[in-house]
Amino acid sequence: MLQLINNSLQKKFILITFMSVLVIAVLVSVFVASKTRSALYNATEQKGRMLAQTVSALIINELIYEQLGLVEEGGLIDNYVRELHEREELELVFVAVLNAHLQVISHSDFSEFGKYYEDPFVKSAQLARKVLVQKTQIQDTNINALEFATPLSIEGKRWGVLLFSLSLGNVEKEAKAILFQILLLTFMALVLLFLLVYFLSQRFIRPIIDLSQAMAEVEVGMVEKTIPVKGKDELSQLAESYNEMVRRIRDTNEEMKLAHEKLLQSEKLATLGVLSSSVAHRINNPLGGLFNCVRMLRRKGDDPEFRGNYLALVEEGLDSIEETVGQLLWTAGKREGEEKECEITSVLSGVVKFLDYRMGRQNIRYSESIPPGLKVPVPPHDLEEIFLNTMINSILGDMKNDGSSDNQHVGYEEFAK
């Protein structure tokens, strides 16, 4: 029963179903989270590109006005940069404007003013015709950022480069929050699914488990163990078929028991017949002699010598009958305190005496080849019963052949080699 519980079909069904759904749910969650994070990054990049195009147009106009002498040099650009950096919703890390020599002419961090930027990304932006983007990391932090660089040029006229960086800190926080929500919803869905699978398994798997347990009990005890039938589906039909099989097995078992009892009774009667004929012969022989002695004693009983001889014959016949009856009684019941070993030849000779008459009638010739004094660790009564049953079965087998064989041999050749 414990093995049946450990290997429960219901547990296997729940475990396999739950693990399969769990793997699928995790894969879907990771896929959705990855797509969501990618969408947030793309939205941030798109926002940065639009910002670069808008601000670069304003700065180009300012540079043109400065060349024409319409505005004060650098004043408006610094205002643009400062106001742009101060807008918290844009999440700008820094904003810088570089001239044609890649020297900083305006920066959100005043300490960067006048520096030259020589990195390949900025140099590539100076010669490019569109906004360039690269992923970087904010200095002294583990926060990622997107760096944008767009050329300040119109119709081949180049004034420099607009350079700024957008922080991805909030984007990553939002992505993590979405991932947490997805995992939480997935966990809740898995709990509900587990309960659903459990109740479904109770409905569809439990009848199979009950059937398996009932079959195990029938196998062990061979008793009628039926299971209740509920519904009209395939499982109910299976249960009904099992119940019908159990009933047929019960009926067949009862018939086999009756047939076995009849067979045993027939064998007992046949054995009794063989023994009766042998015992009757062993008693009839001395009885015939006793009757003759009685008749002779009536005629010549007055002669003392004659009477003594015939009385000795009477006593010998009675001893023979007593020996036969005593041996029959000894064979019929096992005695307490019996020895645990015996000599084969002595036991076998007693069995042969019982059956010699019947074997002679059926032309069965008996021979043996057993070393003298050979003993076996078997009580005499048990060994005699073995020999007696074996030889009786041989005699009965010969009777079934209508005694057609003139020469039947029951041989015990080299018994204990």
GROMACS .gro file of C-alpha atoms in nm:
model
  417
    1MET     CA    1   0.000   0.000   0.000
    2LEU     CA    2   0.287   0.240   0.083
    3GLN     CA    3   0.447   0.174  -0.255
    4LEU     CA    4   0.113   0.244  -0.420
    5ILE     CA    5   0.088   0.581  -0.242
    6ASN     CA    6   0.448   0.675  -0.321
    7ASN     CA    7   0.391   0.598  -0.689
    8SER     CA    8   0.041   0.748  -0.695
    9LEU     CA    9  -0.087   0.822  -1.044
   10GLN     CA   10  -0.264   1.126  -0.902
   11LYS     CA   11   0.061   1.269  -0.763
   12LYS     CA   12   0.242   1.203  -1.089
   13PHE     CA   13  -0.036   1.371  -1.285
   14ILE     CA   14  -0.036   1.677  -1.057
   15LEU     CA   15   0.344   1.701  -1.050
   16ILE     CA   16   0.394   1.667  -1.426
   17THR     CA   17   0.111   1.906  -1.508
   18PHE     CA   18   0.221   2.162  -1.250
   19MET     CA   19   0.588   2.149  -1.353
   20SER     CA   20   0.498   2.179  -1.722
   21VAL     CA   21   0.279   2.480  -1.659
   22LEU     CA   22   0.544   2.628  -1.427
   23VAL     CA   23   0.813   2.602  -1.694
   24ILE     CA   24   0.582   2.750  -1.957
   25ALA     CA   25   0.477   3.030  -1.720
   26VAL     CA   26   0.839   3.116  -1.636
   27LEU     CA   27   0.937   3.119  -2.003
   28VAL     CA   28   0.638   3.338  -2.090
   29SER     CA   29   0.714   3.570  -1.798
   30VAL     CA   30   1.077   3.608  -1.901
   31PHE     CA   31   0.973   3.665  -2.262
   32VAL     CA   32   0.713   3.927  -2.167
   33ALA     CA   33   0.953   4.099  -1.927
   34SER     CA   34   1.225   4.105  -2.194
   35LYS     CA   35   0.987   4.246  -2.452
   36THR     CA   36   0.860   4.506  -2.203
   37ARG     CA   37   1.213   4.613  -2.113
   38SER     CA   38   1.307   4.634  -2.480
   39ALA     CA   39   0.996   4.843  -2.548
   40LEU     CA   40   1.086   5.082  -2.265
   41TYR     CA   41   1.441   5.115  -2.397
   42ASN     CA   42   1.311   5.180  -2.748
   43ALA     CA   43   1.069   5.441  -2.617
   44THR     CA   44   1.352   5.614  -2.428
   45GLU     CA   45   1.573   5.604  -2.736
   46GLN     CA   46   1.293   5.744  -2.951
   47LYS     CA   47   1.237   6.022  -2.699
   48GLY     CA   48   1.609   6.102  -2.704
   49ARG     CA   49   1.621   6.117  -3.084
   50MET     CA   50   1.323   6.355  -3.099
   51LEU     CA   51   1.480   6.569  -2.827
   52ALA     CA   52   1.812   6.575  -3.017
   53GLN     CA   53   1.644   6.685  -3.340
   54THR     CA   54   1.439   6.955  -3.167
   55VAL     CA   55   1.719   7.101  -2.957
   56SER     CA   56   1.974   7.082  -3.240
   57ALA     CA   57   1.742   7.291  -3.460
   58LEU     CA   58   1.714   7.558  -3.189
   59ILE     CA   59   2.091   7.565  -3.134
   60ILE     CA   60   2.160   7.588  -3.509
   61ASN     CA   61   1.926   7.887  -3.529
   62GLU     CA   62   2.106   8.046  -3.234
   63LEU     CA   63   2.444   7.991  -3.400
   64ILE     CA   64   2.318   8.150  -3.722
   65TYR     CA   65   2.186   8.450  -3.529
   66GLU     CA   66   2.522   8.485  -3.355
   67GLN     CA   67   2.707   8.485  -3.688
   68LEU     CA   68   2.471   8.752  -3.813
   69GLY     CA   69   2.526   8.951  -3.495
   70LEU     CA   70   2.160   8.951  -3.404
   71VAL     CA   71   2.209   8.803  -3.056
   72GLU     CA   72   2.481   8.797  -2.797
   73GLU     CA   73   2.728   8.513  -2.851
   74GLY     CA   74   2.666   8.211  -2.625
   75GLY     CA   75   2.389   8.364  -2.418
   76LEU     CA   76   2.087   8.184  -2.554
   77ILE     CA   77   2.270   7.853  -2.595
   78ASP     CA   78   2.366   7.852  -2.227
   79ASN     CA   79   2.005   7.924  -2.135
   80TYR     CA   80   1.883   7.636  -2.353
   81VAL     CA   81   2.133   7.397  -2.200
   82ARG     CA   82   2.058   7.499  -1.842
   83GLU     CA   83   1.680   7.488  -1.880
   84LEU     CA   84   1.697   7.157  -2.062
   85HIS     CA   85   1.911   6.998  -1.790
   86GLU     CA   86   1.685   7.127  -1.514
   87ARG     CA   87   1.376   6.953  -1.653
   88GLU     CA   88   1.353   6.647  -1.426
   89GLU     CA   89   1.102   6.459  -1.640
   90LEU     CA   90   1.364   6.432  -1.915
   91GLU     CA   91   1.612   6.258  -1.679
   92LEU     CA   92   1.914   6.418  -1.849
   93VAL     CA   93   2.254   6.331  -1.704
   94PHE     CA   94   2.433   6.612  -1.889
   95VAL     CA   95   2.393   6.837  -2.196
   96ALA     CA   96   2.689   6.971  -2.395
   97VAL     CA   97   2.737   7.176  -2.711
   98LEU     CA   98   3.068   7.139  -2.896
   99ASN     CA   99   3.204   7.362  -3.173
  100ALA     CA  100   3.358   7.245  -3.499
  101HIS     CA  101   3.686   7.170  -3.318
  102LEU     CA  102   3.496   6.949  -3.066
  103GLN     CA  103   3.560   7.198  -2.788
  104VAL     CA  104   3.288   7.247  -2.526
  105ILE     CA  105   3.124   7.588  -2.569
  106SER     CA  106   2.829   7.515  -2.339
  107HIS     CA  107   2.775   7.245  -2.077
  108SER     CA  108   2.534   7.171  -1.793
  109ASP     CA  109   2.846   7.119  -1.578
  110PHE     CA  110   3.048   7.442  -1.591
  111SER     CA  111   3.369   7.253  -1.505
  112GLU     CA  112   3.357   7.089  -1.850
  113PHE     CA  113   3.365   7.422  -2.033
  114GLY     CA  114   3.653   7.454  -2.279
  115LYS     CA  115   3.747   7.084  -2.283
  116TYR     CA  116   3.806   6.895  -2.603
  117TYR     CA  117   3.624   6.566  -2.662
  118GLU     CA  118   3.832   6.331  -2.869
  119ASP     CA  119   3.644   6.001  -2.827
  120PRO     CA  120   3.545   5.817  -3.149
  121PHE     CA  121   3.172   5.847  -3.078
  122VAL     CA  122   3.183   6.228  -3.083
  123LYS     CA  123   3.409   6.235  -3.389
  124SER     CA  124   3.168   6.004  -3.572
  125ALA     CA  125   2.875   6.230  -3.482
  126GLN     CA  126   3.053   6.534  -3.629
  127LEU     CA  127   3.062   6.369  -3.972
  128ALA     CA  128   2.724   6.193  -3.946
  129ARG     CA  129   2.394   6.303  -4.097
  130LYS     CA  130   2.168   6.161  -3.827
  131VAL     CA  131   2.149   6.116  -3.453
  132LEU     CA  132   2.394   5.860  -3.311
  133VAL     CA  133   2.317   5.662  -2.994
  134GLN     CA  134   2.533   5.449  -2.766
  135LYS     CA  135   2.474   5.280  -2.433
  136THR     CA  136   2.700   5.389  -2.149
  137GLN     CA  137   2.719   5.384  -1.772
  138ILE     CA  138   2.689   5.691  -1.554
  139GLN     CA  139   3.022   5.770  -1.392
  140ASP     CA  140   3.067   5.639  -1.033
  141THR     CA  141   2.734   5.452  -1.048
  142ASN     CA  142   2.592   5.126  -1.177
  143ILE     CA  143   2.313   5.303  -1.364
  144ASN     CA  144   2.301   5.267  -1.740
  145ALA     CA  145   2.234   5.559  -1.973
  146LEU     CA  146   2.182   5.634  -2.342
  147GLU     CA  147   2.418   5.887  -2.492
  148PHE     CA  148   2.300   6.086  -2.795
  149ALA     CA  149   2.514   6.285  -3.039
  150THR     CA  150   2.378   6.479  -3.336
  151PRO     CA  151   2.565   6.705  -3.581
  152LEU     CA  152   2.488   7.078  -3.586
  153SER     CA  153   2.485   7.124  -3.962
  154ILE     CA  154   2.275   7.260  -4.249
  155GLU     CA  155   2.347   7.198  -4.617
  156GLY     CA  156   2.707   7.100  -4.554
  157LYS     CA  157   2.771   7.383  -4.310
  158ARG     CA  158   2.888   7.232  -3.977
  159TRP     CA  159   2.900   7.420  -3.648
  160GLY     CA  160   2.973   7.129  -3.414
  161VAL     CA  161   2.791   6.860  -3.215
  162LEU     CA  162   2.505   6.844  -2.964
  163LEU     CA  163   2.584   6.582  -2.699
  164PHE     CA  164   2.360   6.470  -2.410
  165SER     CA  165   2.283   6.161  -2.201
  166LEU     CA  166   1.950   6.016  -2.078
  167SER     CA  167   1.947   5.807  -1.760
  168LEU     CA  168   1.794   5.458  -1.778
  169GLY     CA  169   1.754   5.431  -1.400
  170ASN     CA  170   1.379   5.483  -1.398
  171VAL     CA  171   1.339   5.265  -1.705
  172GLU     CA  172   1.516   4.977  -1.529
  173LYS     CA  173   1.312   5.033  -1.212
  174GLU     CA  174   0.993   5.026  -1.414
  175ALA     CA  175   1.108   4.711  -1.596
  176LYS     CA  176   1.182   4.541  -1.262
  177ALA     CA  177   0.843   4.649  -1.126
  178ILE     CA  178   0.669   4.505  -1.431
  179LEU     CA  179   0.869   4.182  -1.398
  180PHE     CA  180   0.769   4.157  -1.031
  181GLN     CA  181   0.404   4.209  -1.120
  182ILE     CA  182   0.426   3.944  -1.392
  183LEU     CA  183   0.586   3.696  -1.152
  184LEU     CA  184   0.327   3.774  -0.884
  185LEU     CA  185   0.041   3.723  -1.127
  186THR     CA  186   0.210   3.406  -1.253
  187PHE     CA  187   0.241   3.272  -0.899
  188MET     CA  188  -0.124   3.346  -0.826
  189ALA     CA  189  -0.224   3.180  -1.152
  190LEU     CA  190  -0.012   2.876  -1.066
  191VAL     CA  191  -0.177   2.845  -0.725
  192LEU     CA  192  -0.522   2.858  -0.884
  193LEU     CA  193  -0.409   2.614  -1.152
  194PHE     CA  194  -0.269   2.377  -0.890
  195LEU     CA  195  -0.604   2.374  -0.710
  196LEU     CA  196  -0.784   2.321  -1.041
  197VAL     CA  197  -0.552   2.035  -1.139
  198TYR     CA  198  -0.593   1.877  -0.795
  199PHE     CA  199  -0.973   1.878  -0.813
  200LEU     CA  200  -0.968   1.756  -1.173
  201SER     CA  201  -0.733   1.476  -1.074
  202GLN     CA  202  -0.972   1.382  -0.793
  203ARG     CA  203  -1.242   1.347  -1.056
  204PHE     CA  204  -1.049   1.168  -1.329
  205ILE     CA  205  -0.752   0.998  -1.158
  206ARG     CA  206  -0.907   0.894  -0.826
  207PRO     CA  207  -1.129   0.625  -0.984
  208ILE     CA  208  -0.818   0.469  -1.142
  209ILE     CA  209  -0.638   0.471  -0.804
  210ASP     CA  210  -0.940   0.308  -0.638
  211LEU     CA  211  -0.943   0.047  -0.912
  212SER     CA  212  -0.571  -0.024  -0.862
  213GLN     CA  213  -0.614  -0.063  -0.485
  214ALA     CA  214  -0.913  -0.291  -0.530
  215MET     CA  215  -0.721  -0.508  -0.778
  216ALA     CA  216  -0.429  -0.534  -0.533
  217GLU     CA  217  -0.663  -0.654  -0.258
  218VAL     CA  218  -0.823  -0.908  -0.489
  219GLU     CA  219  -0.480  -1.037  -0.590
  220VAL     CA  220  -0.378  -1.086  -0.226
  221GLY     CA  221  -0.692  -1.212  -0.062
  222MET     CA  222  -0.901  -1.336  -0.355
  223VAL     CA  223  -1.208  -1.184  -0.197
  224GLU     CA  224  -1.486  -0.991  -0.362
  225LYS     CA  225  -1.373  -0.629  -0.360
  226THR     CA  226  -1.587  -0.409  -0.581
  227ILE     CA  227  -1.571  -0.034  -0.626
  228PRO     CA  228  -1.860   0.213  -0.647
  229VAL     CA  229  -1.969   0.322  -0.995
  230LYS     CA  230  -2.050   0.690  -1.041
  231GLY     CA  231  -2.162   0.842  -1.369
  232LYS     CA  232  -2.174   0.696  -1.718
  233ASP     CA  233  -1.838   0.799  -1.864
  234GLU     CA  234  -1.548   0.574  -1.970
  235LEU     CA  235  -1.409   0.553  -1.616
  236SER     CA  236  -1.747   0.441  -1.485
  237GLN     CA  237  -1.764   0.176  -1.758
  238LEU     CA  238  -1.414   0.060  -1.659
  239ALA     CA  239  -1.521   0.031  -1.294
  240GLU     CA  240  -1.833  -0.162  -1.391
  241SER     CA  241  -1.625  -0.399  -1.608
  242TYR     CA  242  -1.389  -0.454  -1.316
  243ASN     CA  243  -1.679  -0.532  -1.080
  244GLU     CA  244  -1.816  -0.782  -1.331
  245MET     CA  245  -1.472  -0.943  -1.362
  246VAL     CA  246  -1.448  -0.975  -0.982
  247ARG     CA  247  -1.787  -1.142  -0.970
  248ARG     CA  248  -1.686  -1.386  -1.244
  249ILE     CA  249  -1.361  -1.464  -1.063
  250ARG     CA  250  -1.556  -1.527  -0.742
  251ASP     CA  251  -1.795  -1.767  -0.918
  252THR     CA  252  -1.509  -1.944  -1.096
  253ASN     CA  253  -1.318  -1.972  -0.770
  254GLU     CA  254  -1.618  -2.129  -0.597
  255GLU     CA  255  -1.659  -2.376  -0.883
  256MET     CA  256  -1.289  -2.464  -0.867
  257LYS     CA  257  -1.313  -2.522  -0.491
  258LEU     CA  258  -1.608  -2.756  -0.537
  259ALA     CA  259  -1.432  -2.941  -0.818
  260HIS     CA  260  -1.117  -2.968  -0.610
  261GLU     CA  261  -1.310  -3.107  -0.314
  262LYS     CA  262  -1.477  -3.363  -0.540
  263LEU     CA  263  -1.140  -3.459  -0.686
  264LEU     CA  264  -0.990  -3.502  -0.341
  265GLN     CA  265  -1.285  -3.712  -0.236
  266SER     CA  266  -1.248  -3.929  -0.546
  267GLU     CA  267  -0.877  -3.972  -0.483
  268LYS     CA  268  -0.946  -4.064  -0.121
  269LEU     CA  269  -1.201  -4.323  -0.227
  270ALA     CA  270  -0.963  -4.466  -0.487
  271THR     CA  271  -0.681  -4.480  -0.235
  272LEU     CA  272  -0.910  -4.638   0.019
  273GLY     CA  273  -1.009  -4.900  -0.237
  274VAL     CA  274  -0.648  -4.991  -0.308
  275LEU     CA  275  -0.563  -5.011   0.062
  276SER     CA  276  -0.880  -5.204   0.142
  277SER     CA  277  -0.810  -5.467  -0.121
  278SER     CA  278  -0.450  -5.509  -0.002
  279VAL     CA  279  -0.546  -5.521   0.367
  280ALA     CA  280  -0.835  -5.757   0.296
  281HIS     CA  281  -0.599  -5.991   0.114
  282ARG     CA  282  -0.346  -5.985   0.398
  283ILE     CA  283  -0.624  -6.066   0.648
  284ASN     CA  284  -0.808  -6.318   0.432
  285ASN     CA  285  -0.501  -6.539   0.381
  286PRO     CA  286  -0.445  -6.614   0.752
  287LEU     CA  287  -0.824  -6.627   0.809
  288GLY     CA  288  -0.851  -6.907   0.556
  289GLY     CA  289  -0.579  -7.098   0.741
  290LEU     CA  290  -0.751  -7.033   1.075
  291PHE     CA  291  -1.078  -7.178   0.947
  292ASN     CA  292  -0.895  -7.489   0.826
  293CYS     CA  293  -0.723  -7.523   1.165
  294VAL     CA  294  -1.057  -7.496   1.346
  295ARG     CA  295  -1.211  -7.766   1.125
  296MET     CA  296  -0.912  -7.996   1.174
  297LEU     CA  297  -0.915  -7.940   1.551
  298ARG     CA  298  -1.280  -8.040   1.564
  299ARG     CA  299  -1.194  -8.365   1.392
  300LYS     CA  300  -0.869  -8.459   1.562
  301GLY     CA  301  -0.849  -8.219   1.854
  302ASP     CA  302  -0.821  -8.500   2.106
  303ASP     CA  303  -0.463  -8.575   2.002
  304PRO     CA  304  -0.240  -8.349   2.217
  305GLU     CA  305   0.044  -8.336   1.964
  306PHE     CA  306  -0.190  -8.264   1.677
  307ARG     CA  307  -0.376  -8.001   1.879
  308GLY     CA  308  -0.046  -7.829   1.977
  309ASN     CA  309   0.072  -7.804   1.616
  310TYR     CA  310  -0.253  -7.655   1.495
  311LEU     CA  311  -0.283  -7.414   1.787
  312ALA     CA  312   0.064  -7.285   1.694
  313LEU     CA  313  -0.062  -7.229   1.340
  314VAL     CA  314  -0.368  -7.046   1.478
  315GLU     CA  315  -0.147  -6.823   1.690
  316GLU     CA  316   0.076  -6.749   1.389
  317GLY     CA  317  -0.226  -6.649   1.180
  318LEU     CA  318  -0.361  -6.425   1.457
  319ASP     CA  319  -0.018  -6.261   1.493
  320SER     CA  320  -0.019  -6.191   1.119
  321ILE     CA  321  -0.365  -6.031   1.141
  322GLU     CA  322  -0.261  -5.831   1.448
  323GLU     CA  323   0.051  -5.708   1.267
  324THR     CA  324  -0.153  -5.600   0.963
  325VAL     CA  325  -0.412  -5.413   1.174
  326GLY     CA  326  -0.141  -5.251   1.388
  327GLN     CA  327   0.050  -5.135   1.083
  328LEU     CA  328  -0.271  -4.995   0.934
  329LEU     CA  329  -0.348  -4.805   1.255
  330TRP     CA  330   0.010  -4.675   1.270
  331THR     CA  331  -0.016  -4.549   0.914
  332ALA     CA  332  -0.351  -4.381   0.977
  333GLY     CA  333  -0.229  -4.149   1.253
  334LYS     CA  334   0.098  -3.972   1.332
  335ARG     CA  335   0.231  -4.042   1.680
  336GLU     CA  336   0.390  -3.795   1.920
  337GLY     CA  337   0.755  -3.838   2.003
  338GLU     CA  338   0.829  -4.009   1.672
  339GLU     CA  339   1.191  -4.030   1.559
  340LYS     CA  340   1.309  -3.762   1.318
  341GLU     CA  341   1.497  -4.001   1.088
  342CYS     CA  342   1.442  -4.346   0.952
  343GLU     CA  343   1.593  -4.620   0.740
  344ILE     CA  344   1.455  -4.623   0.388
  345THR     CA  345   1.450  -4.998   0.331
  346SER     CA  346   1.255  -5.076   0.649
  347VAL     CA  347   0.987  -4.815   0.573
  348LEU     CA  348   0.967  -4.920   0.210
  349SER     CA  349   0.927  -5.289   0.293
  350GLY     CA  350   0.624  -5.209   0.510
  351VAL     CA  351   0.464  -5.013   0.225
  352VAL     CA  352   0.528  -5.296  -0.020
  353LYS     CA  353   0.356  -5.544   0.214
  354PHE     CA  354   0.041  -5.330   0.199
  355LEU     CA  355   0.039  -5.321  -0.180
  356ASP     CA  356   0.198  -5.648  -0.293
  357TYR     CA  357  -0.138  -5.816  -0.349
  358ARG     CA  358  -0.273  -5.530  -0.564
  359MET     CA  359   0.050  -5.507  -0.764
  360GLY     CA  360   0.038  -5.880  -0.825
  361ARG     CA  361  -0.318  -5.860  -0.955
  362GLN     CA  362  -0.220  -5.588  -1.204
  363ASN     CA  363   0.103  -5.758  -1.313
  364ILE     CA  364   0.312  -5.476  -1.168
  365ARG     CA  365   0.666  -5.580  -1.097
  366TYR     CA  366   0.849  -5.394  -0.822
  367SER     CA  367   1.227  -5.362  -0.791
  368GLU     CA  368   1.453  -5.149  -0.574
  369SER     CA  369   1.822  -5.071  -0.553
  370ILE     CA  370   1.896  -4.891  -0.226
  371PRO     CA  371   2.219  -4.917  -0.025
  372PRO     CA  372   2.163  -5.105   0.304
  373GLY     CA  373   2.136  -4.890   0.616
  374LEU     CA  374   2.070  -4.568   0.421
  375LYS     CA  375   1.885  -4.318   0.643
  376VAL     CA  376   1.715  -3.987   0.569
  377PRO     CA  377   1.625  -3.702   0.814
  378VAL     CA  378   1.249  -3.762   0.774
  379PRO     CA  379   1.009  -3.910   1.032
  380PRO     CA  380   0.909  -4.270   0.944
  381HIS     CA  381   0.539  -4.184   0.924
  382ASP     CA  382   0.603  -3.901   0.672
  383LEU     CA  383   0.832  -4.112   0.456
  384GLU     CA  384   0.584  -4.399   0.458
  385GLU     CA  385   0.309  -4.160   0.350
  386ILE     CA  386   0.527  -4.036   0.062
  387PHE     CA  387   0.605  -4.389  -0.060
  388LEU     CA  388   0.247  -4.504  -0.014
  389ASN     CA  389   0.097  -4.213  -0.210
  390THR     CA  390   0.354  -4.249  -0.487
  391MET     CA  391   0.297  -4.620  -0.535
  392ILE     CA  392  -0.082  -4.589  -0.509
  393ASN     CA  393  -0.077  -4.319  -0.779
  394SER     CA  394   0.123  -4.556  -0.999
  395ILE     CA  395  -0.126  -4.836  -0.938
  396LEU     CA  396  -0.420  -4.604  -1.010
  397GLY     CA  397  -0.247  -4.487  -1.327
  398ASP     CA  398  -0.222  -4.846  -1.439
  399MET     CA  399  -0.592  -4.895  -1.363
  400LYS     CA  400  -0.680  -4.602  -1.591
  401ASN     CA  401  -0.500  -4.784  -1.871
  402ASP     CA  402  -0.743  -5.076  -1.813
  403GLY     CA  403  -0.455  -5.290  -1.692
  404SER     CA  404  -0.353  -5.343  -2.056
  405SER     CA  405   0.014  -5.350  -1.970
  406ASP     CA  406   0.147  -5.689  -1.867
  407ASN     CA  407   0.464  -5.551  -1.719
  408GLN     CA  408   0.451  -5.233  -1.510
  409HIS     CA  409   0.766  -5.133  -1.321
  410VAL     CA  410   0.778  -4.908  -1.015
  411GLY     CA  411   1.147  -4.879  -0.946
  412TYR     CA  412   1.341  -4.677  -0.686
  413GLU     CA  413   1.688  -4.691  -0.832
  414GLU     CA  414   1.981  -4.560  -0.623
  415PHE     CA  415   1.741  -4.353  -0.412
  416ALA     CA  416   1.970  -4.109  -0.228
  417LYS     CA  417   2.262  -4.056  -0.466
   0.00000   0.00000   0.00000
